[in-house]
XYZ file of C-alpha atoms in Angstrom:
781
model
C 85.267 -12.188 -4.588
C 83.905 -8.925 -6.031
C 80.755 -7.651 -4.313
C 78.031 -7.699 -6.958
C 75.515 -5.307 -5.288
C 75.296 -1.784 -3.906
C 72.826 -0.094 -1.505
C 70.905 3.195 -1.539
C 68.878 4.952 1.126
C 65.455 6.530 0.562
C 62.943 8.278 2.785
C 59.438 7.640 1.409
C 55.769 7.472 2.469
C 54.485 3.915 3.090
C 51.130 2.282 2.178
C 50.302 -1.191 3.575
C 48.181 -3.109 1.006
C 45.498 -5.677 1.788
C 45.773 -8.970 -0.118
C 48.150 -7.500 -2.735
C 51.860 -7.896 -3.362
C 53.682 -5.656 -5.844
C 56.819 -6.893 -7.627
C 59.429 -4.698 -9.308
C 58.689 -3.975 -12.998
C 55.019 -4.833 -12.390
C 52.296 -2.329 -13.392
C 48.967 -2.540 -11.529
C 46.180 -0.386 -10.163
C 44.447 -0.546 -6.792
C 41.925 1.493 -4.787
C 42.900 3.458 -1.669
C 40.243 4.463 0.874
C 41.988 4.727 4.252
C 42.816 8.261 5.374
C 46.465 7.474 6.241
C 46.992 5.844 2.835
C 45.465 8.832 1.001
C 47.746 11.175 3.008
C 50.774 9.026 2.025
C 49.759 9.258 -1.660
C 49.431 13.042 -1.487
C 52.854 13.304 0.184
C 54.377 11.118 -2.555
C 52.829 13.274 -5.316
C 54.427 16.391 -3.794
C 57.924 14.830 -3.913
C 59.238 12.473 -6.636
C 56.000 10.490 -7.050
C 57.746 7.554 -5.338
C 56.012 5.466 -2.675
C 56.858 2.282 -0.736
C 54.205 -0.460 -1.012
C 54.171 -3.515 1.254
C 51.591 -6.200 2.200
C 49.592 -6.524 5.420
C 50.051 -9.803 7.282
C 46.262 -9.950 7.939
C 43.972 -8.390 5.299
C 41.099 -7.953 7.819
C 42.934 -5.320 9.936
C 41.496 -1.859 9.142
C 43.960 0.265 11.128
C 47.386 -1.457 10.898
C 50.394 -0.728 13.098
C 54.012 -1.200 11.916
C 53.868 -4.759 13.356
C 50.892 -5.638 11.142
C 52.716 -5.411 7.785
C 55.920 -6.827 6.261
C 59.023 -4.653 6.332
C 60.229 -5.727 2.901
C 58.292 -4.404 -0.092
C 58.641 -2.479 -3.333
C 59.486 1.119 -4.153
C 56.929 2.178 -6.805
C 56.420 5.160 -9.071
C 52.900 6.606 -9.164
C 51.825 6.787 -12.807
C 48.251 7.988 -12.420
C 45.718 8.950 -9.738
C 41.946 9.064 -10.170
C 39.431 10.204 -7.524
C 36.367 7.943 -7.338
C 33.002 8.658 -5.666
C 32.951 8.113 -1.889
C 36.461 9.457 -0.987
C 38.233 6.560 -2.736
C 41.316 7.051 -4.929
C 42.348 4.671 -7.744
C 46.127 4.588 -8.257
C 48.202 3.180 -11.127
C 51.763 2.285 -10.040
C 54.874 0.710 -11.547
C 57.216 -1.337 -9.334
C 60.800 -0.014 -9.352
C 62.907 -2.031 -6.893
C 62.896 -3.997 -3.639
C 63.677 -2.256 -0.384
C 63.784 -2.961 3.331
C 62.490 -0.684 6.103
C 65.309 0.414 8.409
C 63.335 2.905 10.467
C 59.581 3.691 10.434
C 57.603 6.748 11.560
C 53.896 6.336 12.412
C 52.010 9.591 12.991
C 48.426 10.792 12.494
C 49.077 11.713 8.862
C 50.365 8.256 7.860
C 53.415 6.016 7.687
C 56.827 7.054 6.356
C 60.074 5.114 6.486
C 63.817 5.215 5.884
C 64.460 2.433 3.321
C 67.493 0.513 2.151
C 67.389 -0.397 -1.544
C 69.728 -3.186 -2.755
C 70.855 -2.958 -6.418
C 72.569 -6.037 -7.961
C 75.040 -5.855 -10.816
C 73.093 -7.469 -13.662
C 76.208 -7.768 -15.912
C 78.007 -9.956 -13.333
C 74.884 -12.110 -12.972
C 74.654 -12.652 -16.755
C 78.222 -14.083 -16.754
C 77.319 -16.643 -14.050
C 76.728 -20.032 -15.802
C 74.618 -21.305 -12.892
C 72.274 -18.320 -13.266
C 71.971 -19.051 -17.015
C 71.091 -22.697 -16.282
C 68.496 -21.684 -13.685
C 66.886 -19.241 -16.160
C 66.513 -22.046 -18.758
C 65.025 -24.473 -16.213
C 62.600 -21.848 -14.919
C 61.536 -20.958 -18.513
C 60.849 -24.623 -19.410
C 58.882 -25.209 -16.204
C 56.931 -21.973 -16.627
C 56.041 -22.914 -20.230
C 54.699 -26.274 -19.004
C 52.830 -24.470 -16.169
C 51.083 -22.207 -18.743
C 50.112 -25.178 -20.969
C 48.583 -27.192 -18.108
C 46.869 -24.391 -16.157
C 45.196 -22.608 -19.154
C 44.847 -19.507 -16.942
C 47.795 -17.448 -18.248
C 48.148 -16.060 -21.762
C 51.054 -17.736 -23.682
C 52.021 -14.259 -24.943
C 53.957 -13.781 -21.691
C 56.597 -16.162 -23.070
C 57.340 -13.674 -25.892
C 57.772 -10.927 -23.292
C 60.208 -13.120 -21.313
C 62.357 -13.824 -24.381
C 63.008 -10.033 -24.666
C 64.223 -9.683 -21.044
C 67.964 -10.170 -20.462
C 68.304 -8.979 -16.811
C 67.991 -12.042 -14.480
C 66.389 -9.982 -11.674
C 63.613 -8.610 -13.910
C 63.172 -12.028 -15.567
C 62.404 -13.852 -12.314
C 60.139 -11.046 -10.982
C 58.066 -11.063 -14.210
C 57.472 -14.821 -13.850
C 56.626 -14.564 -10.126
C 54.128 -11.743 -10.749
C 52.307 -13.793 -13.431
C 51.944 -16.990 -11.371
C 48.905 -17.802 -9.238
C 50.575 -17.890 -5.820
C 49.341 -17.620 -2.249
C 50.042 -14.225 -0.582
C 52.650 -15.842 1.706
C 54.516 -17.392 -1.264
C 54.557 -14.040 -3.055
C 55.993 -12.371 0.036
C 58.687 -15.081 0.361
C 59.800 -14.423 -3.234
C 59.676 -10.657 -2.656
C 61.907 -10.893 0.422
C 64.785 -12.570 -1.475
C 67.135 -9.798 -2.640
C 69.689 -12.073 -4.362
C 68.392 -12.786 -7.949
C 70.134 -16.192 -8.007
C 68.443 -17.309 -4.759
C 65.177 -15.942 -6.082
C 65.495 -18.006 -9.294
C 66.052 -21.131 -7.170
C 62.996 -20.319 -5.020
C 60.713 -19.681 -8.042
C 61.995 -22.877 -9.746
C 61.142 -24.882 -6.595
C 57.635 -23.345 -6.405
C 57.074 -24.024 -10.122
C 57.986 -27.716 -9.722
C 55.583 -28.053 -6.751
C 52.809 -26.297 -8.665
C 53.346 -28.526 -11.716
C 52.952 -31.652 -9.549
C 49.655 -30.308 -8.149
C 48.396 -29.276 -11.627
C 49.134 -32.744 -13.025
C 47.121 -34.350 -10.192
C 44.274 -31.877 -10.843
C 44.277 -32.775 -14.539
C 44.144 -36.484 -13.720
C 41.138 -35.934 -11.373
C 39.418 -33.771 -14.004
C 39.736 -36.510 -16.668
C 38.397 -39.120 -14.238
C 35.343 -36.938 -13.354
C 34.694 -36.260 -17.056
C 34.566 -39.990 -17.745
C 32.066 -40.431 -14.885
C 29.876 -37.599 -16.251
C 29.882 -39.192 -19.704
C 28.820 -42.466 -18.123
C 25.989 -40.710 -16.212
C 24.803 -39.073 -19.462
C 24.810 -42.426 -21.190
C 22.770 -43.945 -18.337
C 20.323 -41.021 -18.528
C 19.872 -41.553 -22.286
C 19.229 -45.270 -21.783
C 16.762 -44.552 -18.960
C 14.882 -42.092 -21.212
C 14.637 -44.781 -23.890
C 13.368 -47.189 -21.235
C 10.709 -44.691 -20.149
C 9.579 -44.270 -23.762
C 9.185 -48.071 -24.018
C 7.176 -48.062 -20.744
C 4.972 -45.310 -22.148
C 4.321 -47.312 -25.318
C 3.287 -50.208 -23.109
C 0.920 -47.854 -21.119
C 2.834 -48.252 -17.885
C 3.177 -44.468 -17.070
C -0.390 -43.940 -15.812
C 0.247 -41.118 -13.305
C 1.553 -38.631 -15.885
C -1.260 -39.541 -18.286
C -3.861 -38.812 -15.579
C -2.325 -35.377 -14.851
C -2.368 -34.451 -18.544
C -6.001 -35.523 -18.875
C -6.859 -33.378 -15.831
C -5.127 -30.353 -17.403
C -7.039 -30.900 -20.671
C -10.330 -31.093 -18.739
C -9.513 -27.817 -16.905
C -8.639 -26.166 -20.240
C -12.095 -26.990 -21.602
C -13.784 -25.496 -18.525
C -12.175 -22.004 -18.726
C -13.675 -19.372 -21.048
C -10.770 -17.616 -22.780
C -9.862 -16.560 -26.334
C -8.979 -19.232 -28.885
C -5.292 -18.153 -29.153
C -4.862 -18.378 -25.344
C -6.334 -21.898 -25.354
C -3.953 -22.868 -28.158
C -0.925 -21.618 -26.182
C -1.988 -23.502 -23.028
C -2.705 -26.617 -25.137
C 0.858 -26.454 -26.581
C 2.301 -26.408 -23.050
C 0.187 -29.464 -22.090
C 1.437 -31.324 -25.224
C 5.056 -30.417 -24.359
C 4.548 -31.832 -20.871
C 3.092 -35.076 -22.279
C 6.288 -35.656 -24.342
C 8.629 -35.013 -21.402
C 10.073 -37.232 -18.731
C 8.301 -36.600 -15.389
C 11.697 -36.426 -13.649
C 13.140 -33.699 -15.910
C 13.599 -30.185 -14.524
C 11.663 -28.623 -17.437
C 8.678 -30.847 -16.610
C 8.469 -29.235 -13.123
C 8.616 -25.739 -14.644
C 5.729 -26.489 -17.049
C 3.641 -28.054 -14.255
C 4.082 -24.933 -12.082
C 3.118 -22.755 -15.060
C -0.036 -24.763 -15.803
C -1.003 -24.886 -12.106
C -0.691 -21.062 -11.940
C -2.832 -20.595 -15.053
C -5.621 -22.911 -13.846
C -5.590 -21.334 -10.346
C -6.529 -17.937 -11.843
C -10.192 -16.848 -11.781
C -10.727 -16.690 -15.552
C -14.524 -16.681 -15.279
C -15.337 -16.602 -11.552
C -16.977 -13.360 -10.461
C -18.653 -12.377 -7.202
C -22.069 -10.749 -7.469
C -22.169 -7.114 -6.386
C -24.644 -5.936 -3.750
C -26.808 -3.234 -5.229
C -28.504 -1.959 -2.044
C -27.241 1.629 -1.719
C -28.788 2.151 1.721
C -27.124 -1.006 3.094
C -23.771 -0.046 1.538
C -24.015 3.480 3.003
C -24.834 1.981 6.406
C -21.746 -0.337 6.301
C -19.464 2.566 5.310
C -20.870 4.787 8.106
C -20.549 2.012 10.714
C -16.858 1.447 9.951
C -15.729 5.069 9.486
C -16.686 8.446 10.867
C -16.510 11.314 8.368
C -14.704 10.758 4.988
C -17.881 11.902 3.216
C -16.263 12.512 -0.209
C -14.843 8.973 -0.371
C -18.164 7.404 0.659
C -20.055 9.538 -1.857
C -17.728 8.460 -4.721
C -18.178 4.750 -3.873
C -21.977 5.084 -3.713
C -21.927 6.871 -7.111
C -19.972 3.932 -8.560
C -22.488 1.474 -7.073
C -25.437 3.435 -8.464
C -23.955 3.318 -11.987
C -23.280 -0.448 -11.641
C -27.004 -0.986 -10.980
C -27.834 0.838 -14.237
C -24.994 -0.454 -16.461
C -23.157 -3.745 -16.085
C -20.430 -2.783 -18.597
C -18.946 -0.099 -16.317
C -15.155 -0.368 -16.052
C -13.699 -0.495 -12.537
C -12.528 2.998 -11.515
C -9.054 3.611 -10.090
C -9.432 5.664 -6.911
C -6.375 7.161 -5.176
C -6.890 8.092 -1.519
C -4.327 10.726 -0.564
C -3.850 11.943 2.956
C -1.655 11.970 6.061
C -0.903 8.757 8.023
C -3.575 7.324 10.304
C -6.715 8.832 8.719
C -8.131 5.425 7.687
C -7.165 5.151 3.989
C -6.289 1.419 4.133
C -9.200 0.451 6.372
C -11.780 2.247 4.190
C -10.697 0.032 1.260
C -11.684 -3.028 3.357
C -15.040 -1.402 4.145
C -15.613 -0.746 0.425
C -15.044 -4.456 -0.320
C -17.449 -5.379 2.482
C -20.133 -2.961 1.256
C -19.805 -4.310 -2.318
C -19.787 -7.955 -1.167
C -16.442 -8.456 -2.954
C -13.205 -10.177 -2.038
C -10.457 -7.876 -0.735
C -6.756 -8.183 -1.641
C -3.942 -5.863 -0.593
C -0.481 -5.381 -2.087
C 1.964 -3.104 -0.263
C 4.216 -1.199 -2.681
C 6.408 0.446 -0.025
C 10.039 0.020 -1.093
C 9.241 -2.032 -4.249
C 12.053 -1.215 -6.715
C 11.988 -4.194 -9.089
C 9.703 -4.218 -12.141
C 9.474 -8.028 -11.884
C 7.680 -7.648 -8.524
C 4.744 -6.173 -10.476
C 4.909 -8.036 -13.799
C 6.654 -11.290 -12.820
C 9.826 -12.962 -14.137
C 10.159 -14.611 -17.527
C 10.159 -18.397 -17.353
C 13.699 -18.539 -18.727
C 14.890 -17.621 -15.200
C 15.399 -20.319 -12.596
C 12.725 -20.072 -9.898
C 10.581 -17.643 -11.937
C 7.260 -16.663 -10.336
C 4.332 -14.464 -11.419
C 4.164 -10.838 -10.262
C 2.261 -9.557 -7.232
C -0.846 -8.664 -9.248
C -1.359 -12.169 -10.663
C -0.550 -13.727 -7.256
C -3.163 -11.483 -5.623
C -5.741 -12.481 -8.267
C -5.010 -16.153 -7.430
C -5.669 -15.359 -3.742
C -8.876 -13.450 -4.546
C -10.318 -16.425 -6.534
C -12.648 -13.949 -8.296
C -11.913 -11.648 -11.246
C -13.634 -8.605 -9.671
C -12.106 -8.105 -6.195
C -11.405 -4.794 -4.480
C -7.639 -4.528 -5.058
C -5.675 -2.189 -2.766
C -2.243 -0.897 -3.826
C -0.985 0.471 -0.498
C 1.694 3.212 -0.319
C 1.898 3.768 -4.103
C 4.004 6.896 -3.460
C 6.753 4.820 -1.777
C 7.804 2.905 -4.930
C 11.404 3.378 -6.054
C 13.329 2.570 -9.234
C 16.868 1.318 -9.857
C 18.834 -0.825 -12.336
C 16.179 -3.583 -12.055
C 13.584 -1.406 -13.767
C 10.925 1.121 -12.885
C 7.913 -0.503 -11.168
C 5.879 2.698 -11.588
C 6.053 2.282 -15.376
C 4.975 -1.353 -15.013
C 1.935 -0.106 -13.063
C 0.759 2.077 -15.968
C -0.821 -0.833 -17.862
C -2.408 -2.194 -14.669
C -4.082 1.080 -13.733
C -5.226 2.171 -17.197
C -8.913 1.192 -17.722
C -8.284 1.209 -21.487
C -5.359 -1.242 -21.287
C -5.900 -3.500 -18.273
C -8.453 -5.636 -20.099
C -5.416 -7.475 -21.495
C -2.780 -7.262 -18.754
C 0.221 -9.461 -19.680
C 2.387 -10.839 -16.878
C 5.930 -11.815 -17.988
C 5.517 -15.231 -16.373
C 2.132 -16.064 -17.941
C 2.850 -14.452 -21.343
C -0.895 -14.497 -21.995
C -3.364 -11.622 -21.372
C -5.522 -11.603 -18.217
C -8.570 -9.342 -17.831
C -8.272 -6.845 -14.939
C -11.019 -4.509 -16.174
C -13.566 -5.836 -13.632
C -11.273 -5.121 -10.669
C -11.981 -2.078 -8.469
C -8.484 -0.679 -7.904
C -7.885 1.545 -4.880
C -4.496 3.103 -4.224
C -3.305 4.994 -1.151
C -0.574 7.607 -0.774
C 0.632 10.138 1.790
C 1.767 12.587 -0.889
C 1.237 13.075 -4.641
C 4.697 14.624 -5.142
C 6.551 11.319 -5.591
C 3.950 9.651 -7.858
C 5.040 9.907 -11.540
C 2.691 12.120 -13.569
C 1.650 9.438 -16.151
C 0.631 7.138 -13.286
C -1.220 9.909 -11.440
C -3.076 10.747 -14.653
C -4.756 7.314 -14.612
C -6.138 7.714 -11.094
C -9.034 9.656 -9.623
C -7.529 11.471 -6.638
C -9.652 11.879 -3.503
C -8.050 13.948 -0.750
C -8.586 12.477 2.721
C -7.809 15.388 5.012
C -7.022 15.190 8.719
C -9.740 15.034 11.343
C -10.929 17.995 13.421
C -10.749 17.792 17.211
C -14.501 17.070 17.362
C -14.153 14.272 14.802
C -11.216 12.787 16.727
C -13.313 12.893 19.929
C -16.216 11.064 18.271
C -13.906 8.483 16.637
C -12.187 7.874 19.992
C -15.510 7.373 21.822
C -17.264 5.352 19.126
C -14.436 3.168 17.756
C -11.064 3.406 19.504
C -11.999 3.218 23.202
C -14.386 0.219 22.887
C -11.849 -1.588 20.646
C -8.936 -1.064 23.077
C -11.049 -2.031 26.145
C -11.972 -5.292 24.387
C -8.375 -5.989 23.237
C -7.017 -5.524 26.785
C -9.523 -7.974 28.312
C -11.424 -5.358 30.304
C -15.189 -5.534 30.777
C -17.473 -3.017 29.088
C -18.093 -0.063 31.411
C -15.128 -0.871 33.701
C -12.941 1.945 32.314
C -14.661 5.339 32.293
C -13.007 8.250 30.482
C -14.801 11.608 30.254
C -15.012 13.648 27.033
C -12.790 16.353 28.548
C -10.105 13.741 29.335
C -10.206 12.402 25.751
C -9.849 16.014 24.511
C -6.757 16.397 26.704
C -5.286 13.151 25.294
C -5.888 14.488 21.760
C -4.472 17.963 22.526
C -1.550 17.298 24.869
C -0.383 13.721 24.124
C -0.773 13.382 20.331
C -0.016 15.630 17.382
C -1.231 14.082 14.123
C -3.810 14.386 11.364
C -5.055 10.810 11.845
C -5.965 8.812 14.946
C -3.232 6.138 15.087
C -1.365 7.729 18.015
C -4.614 8.438 19.851
C -5.424 4.701 19.663
C -1.928 3.869 20.975
C -2.304 6.359 23.843
C -5.748 4.986 24.797
C -4.144 1.496 24.672
C -1.500 2.733 27.155
C -4.256 3.937 29.525
C -6.000 0.525 29.188
C -2.742 -1.312 30.043
C -2.251 0.745 33.211
C -5.908 0.176 34.162
C -5.563 -3.587 33.549
C -2.476 -3.677 35.802
C -4.354 -1.873 38.581
C -7.270 -4.305 38.271
C -4.996 -7.370 38.445
C -3.324 -5.907 41.558
C -6.705 -5.161 43.182
C -9.578 -7.381 41.974
C -12.084 -5.588 44.230
C -12.144 -2.520 41.944
C -15.606 -2.078 40.401
C -14.489 0.516 37.838
C -11.700 2.973 37.101
C -12.439 6.591 36.274
C -9.875 8.655 34.414
C -10.274 12.435 34.499
C -8.172 15.559 33.928
C -6.757 15.364 37.461
C -5.365 11.806 37.321
C -4.522 11.605 33.579
C -0.829 12.425 34.167
C -0.639 9.432 36.537
C -1.446 7.172 33.555
C 0.344 8.981 30.705
C 3.051 11.037 32.403
C 3.720 14.732 31.798
C 2.078 16.466 28.821
C 4.136 15.981 25.637
C 2.786 18.860 23.515
C 1.603 22.363 24.236
C -0.044 24.874 21.926
C 1.120 28.454 21.838
C -1.838 30.577 23.012
C -2.594 33.997 21.545
C -0.508 36.888 22.875
C -2.167 38.927 25.639
C -1.458 42.259 23.944
C -0.686 43.402 20.384
C 3.083 43.677 19.740
C 5.253 45.342 17.127
C 6.950 43.000 14.647
C 5.232 39.764 15.796
C 2.597 38.201 13.490
C 0.814 34.851 13.824
C 1.112 32.794 10.625
C -0.523 29.488 9.677
C 1.438 26.479 8.417
C 0.635 22.995 7.091
C 2.617 19.941 8.238
C 2.270 16.243 7.456
C 0.604 15.750 10.854
C -1.874 18.645 10.569
C -1.882 22.420 10.867
C 0.361 24.615 13.037
C 0.454 28.286 14.051
C 3.819 30.053 13.805
C 4.779 33.369 15.428
C 6.978 35.245 12.987
C 9.250 37.768 14.725
C 11.048 40.675 13.029
C 13.628 43.006 14.558
C 15.291 45.877 12.609
C 18.777 46.930 13.766
C 21.324 49.511 12.652
C 23.497 47.946 10.007
C 24.307 47.781 6.307
C 21.060 46.450 4.866
C 21.524 42.720 5.519
C 18.506 40.393 5.587
C 19.022 37.671 8.231
C 16.682 34.659 8.134
C 16.737 32.066 10.930
C 14.599 29.128 12.067
C 15.617 26.476 9.464
C 13.838 28.118 6.521
C 13.792 26.445 3.098
C 14.692 28.129 -0.209
C 11.070 28.946 -1.150
C 10.438 30.598 2.226
C 13.646 32.679 1.934
C 12.580 33.835 -1.546
C 9.158 34.850 -0.125
C 10.936 36.979 2.505
C 13.067 38.720 -0.164
C 9.948 39.318 -2.318
C 8.245 40.928 0.693
C 11.248 43.243 1.311
C 11.264 44.318 -2.380
C 7.502 45.055 -2.187
C 8.039 47.203 0.959
C 10.894 49.119 -0.751
C 8.543 49.961 -3.638
C 5.861 51.270 -1.215
C 7.989 52.870 1.545
C 6.132 56.239 1.334
C 2.739 54.569 1.838
C 3.966 52.906 5.056
C 5.847 55.987 6.409
C 9.114 54.038 6.384
C 12.556 55.594 5.949
C 13.522 55.486 2.257
C 17.005 54.125 3.008
C 15.934 51.410 5.478
C 17.324 48.705 3.159
C 20.807 50.361 3.287
C 21.023 51.518 6.880
C 19.205 48.770 8.780
C 19.675 45.018 9.112
C 16.377 43.107 9.217
C 16.311 39.850 11.189
C 13.346 37.534 10.524
C 13.051 34.585 12.915
C 10.498 31.754 13.143
C 10.658 29.963 16.531
C 11.035 26.176 16.913
C 14.306 26.526 15.024
C 15.005 22.781 15.017
C 12.015 22.091 12.735
C 12.613 22.678 8.969
C 10.040 25.020 7.359
C 9.415 25.753 3.706
C 6.781 26.922 1.234
C 5.411 30.269 0.012
C 2.398 30.463 2.378
C 4.167 32.667 4.981
C 4.801 35.434 2.394
C 2.147 37.899 3.599
C 2.902 37.049 7.256
C 6.608 37.931 6.923
C 5.836 41.098 4.922
C 3.308 42.261 7.575
C 5.820 41.620 10.392
C 8.537 43.620 8.577
C 6.161 46.557 7.897
C 5.045 46.497 11.554
C 8.648 46.466 12.817
C 9.828 49.259 10.470
C 6.773 51.527 10.997
C 6.504 50.718 14.738
C 2.789 49.872 14.402
C 1.609 46.889 16.525
C -0.152 43.885 14.985
C -3.549 42.632 16.172
C -2.810 39.646 18.412
C -6.160 37.958 17.574
C -5.418 37.843 13.821
C -3.673 34.993 11.935
C -2.945 34.857 8.203
C -1.629 32.735 5.330
C -0.954 33.539 1.671
C 1.762 33.964 -0.946
C 2.934 37.489 -1.778
C 3.966 38.852 -5.194
C 6.306 41.780 -5.959
C 3.264 43.968 -6.645
C 1.641 43.024 -3.312
C -0.995 40.655 -4.692
C -2.006 37.757 -2.412
C -1.967 34.340 -4.098
C -3.761 31.164 -2.904
C -2.078 28.432 -0.827
C -2.953 24.860 0.234
C -3.856 23.050 3.462
C -6.560 25.591 4.428
C -8.645 23.171 6.534
C -5.666 22.041 8.641
C -4.470 25.636 9.104
C -7.912 26.830 10.214
C -8.174 23.971 12.740
C -4.784 24.981 14.187
C -5.899 28.640 14.432
C -9.083 27.593 16.233
C -7.011 25.503 18.677
C -4.818 28.541 19.455
C -7.834 30.814 20.100
C -7.491 33.028 16.994
C -10.586 35.200 16.331
C -9.893 36.450 12.778
C -8.143 34.714 9.844
C -6.952 36.455 6.675
C -7.045 34.158 3.636
C -6.347 34.737 -0.104
C -9.583 35.426 -1.996
C -8.917 32.465 -4.317
C -9.104 30.144 -1.294
C -12.806 30.967 -0.783
C -13.661 27.649 -2.457
C -11.934 25.763 0.413
C -14.483 27.052 2.941
C -16.854 24.170 2.152
C -14.358 21.834 3.936
C -14.402 23.904 7.166
C -16.772 22.568 9.871
C -19.784 24.791 10.584
C -19.018 25.163 14.312
C -15.582 26.688 13.481
C -17.103 29.063 10.882
C -19.286 30.470 13.686
C -16.327 30.979 16.072
C -13.863 32.655 13.671
C -14.228 35.654 11.361
C -12.847 34.875 7.883
C -11.577 37.781 5.766
C -10.653 37.163 2.109
C -7.987 39.503 0.760
C -6.638 40.330 -2.715
C -3.698 42.577 -1.827
C -1.300 43.535 0.961
C -3.239 46.804 1.487
C -6.251 44.764 2.650
C -4.012 42.538 4.807
C -2.510 45.548 6.595
C -5.923 47.148 7.051
C -7.064 44.159 9.143
C -3.725 43.258 10.769
C -2.189 46.574 11.903
C -3.655 48.525 14.814
C -3.801 52.224 13.894
C -3.852 55.009 16.498
C -7.193 55.311 18.182
C -8.237 51.706 17.569
């Protein structure tokens, strides 16, 4: 008998696929993410764009070995490659022919294999009568399979009628059937087209049997559903008859109660009409229907809202001031603004509720002062945290068309408050995000606009609710992430960090007594001196607020409680500078003291951080070179630009500073800011870097008792910067005696405590000439 097939050898890259089987003549796309697979694709693109695709035995395996995938698969031609975000590649391939792995190579780059392709003589197969009969049987069965399953387009039958090669015919049918991965692989592993036709015919017959049983079950279930619907209809008719006879008393009572509640609330006529329509809808519905439950929830929400309940404000300014002072030390601006609001409320009752935004670093008491405001006003307090809220529906609610719809956080909070004029705190308003579910910040615009919030419409209620009597307070750590339109509606009050003296008083007056009580210790048992508290503040915490100080005092209380439990005879425990390390361990922070002597090229700058002020020593060293400017210490783009601006200013004034004209060509200048692991940015170190460079190039030392901050321009002007209070506090901590500040920052001096103004000399400068006059030590000084 004549052999009707021939073999070919190929050496190709291999990709194991997860949950996919590719048949010859089949076109499909898939995504590739594994490094080995991407390497195999790149290798294939270099050669003839041919690749061998096979299926993994277990789809869950991330790093397969040659034993984890089948050794019979399909040689494919890569038609198209597309790089997707996240190092993923989408590939379009066309199956060419079956092949078997004879020898496989597995290295770090990927898999490659020597393959044996088997090619059958299609002309000999066409002459085989048995093959012809099998093709007809398979076609008839496949046609019936399409009609019953309704999952495959009948157009495939037209495609099949145009195919005259038996091998391609059977593969096209197999690739269009809904088979299990194992069945697909079984078909793929049969090289002989005749055997393959027999296998596919057998699978088709089995599938047809299953589909017929499925159809029978489906018809039976449909009949049952129709019967259930009929029963439901009859039951509804029965309920209507009961209602006519007055037998449905419970529902009638609920509807009467809703009507009574509707009369008691004072709202506009159109709102009453809308609520009345909902009550009438409920009265015509079956109590057991799903829609009935939705309407009941809606009506319950509406009647739970404080439409006309309002708490009466306290109008005693002295009492309110006393409450605010008892709960918080300092924060004078915030207290003053609240007392102003109260004073106006005593004169005019039509005053709209202001929207106050307290901005400041963590732990300075922004959230707790909102509670004190509510207490001083004799109002209810509600808090909504906006940290991480990224769905508009969280603010404005879901429409009732959605299953499980609920009102937004604002309406829910008003239900909790039970009055229409609470103190409403939006915490962490700067932490809101937006994504495909909408922008919650935009949804907040209507809430926080005094001109619009009189008629705030929640998507769930779909009727306006008056928020104009609410006193809204928002808190944020930074204004940078708050959208401008939202910020425009708020009155911003900066809550700056506390000075060391303020932290000491807060610790003694509030934190220490609170922690002693919380840890079950008696009053007076734990004695901590003022000096010890100062050491805790200086060496164990570094923050603008007092949250970490409270935690550290709590740690001391825990250790003291343990000692007391171990030895009940102790009358008291004293903690001083000598035994503090026993309770808290080694000092965590240290502050860089002032240099003992003036040095060339080292200047003390002042910086602002989210946890308070810092002093930075800026070091400059010139070296022989080609005029490179080297900047180290994790400097941001703005800081690097400030350094370049300073260099350009020095080049324009080289004669004035007695500096070599060609310094920028013949010398490399290295500017370094220590604590290199901490990122630094901003323009406020401009004059500091320029002074250090001038000192290094002219070999004139810088006064070690001077610190400075300010932005520099190309012409040497000194521009104002922010965070003055925090920077001055840091300078005081480091023992600085003179601070150079931009003249436009003179207005910030009102925030500086009087005791610090007495200790430090403040010099306000307009230009670099004035800076150098105070910073550089001339001969004879």
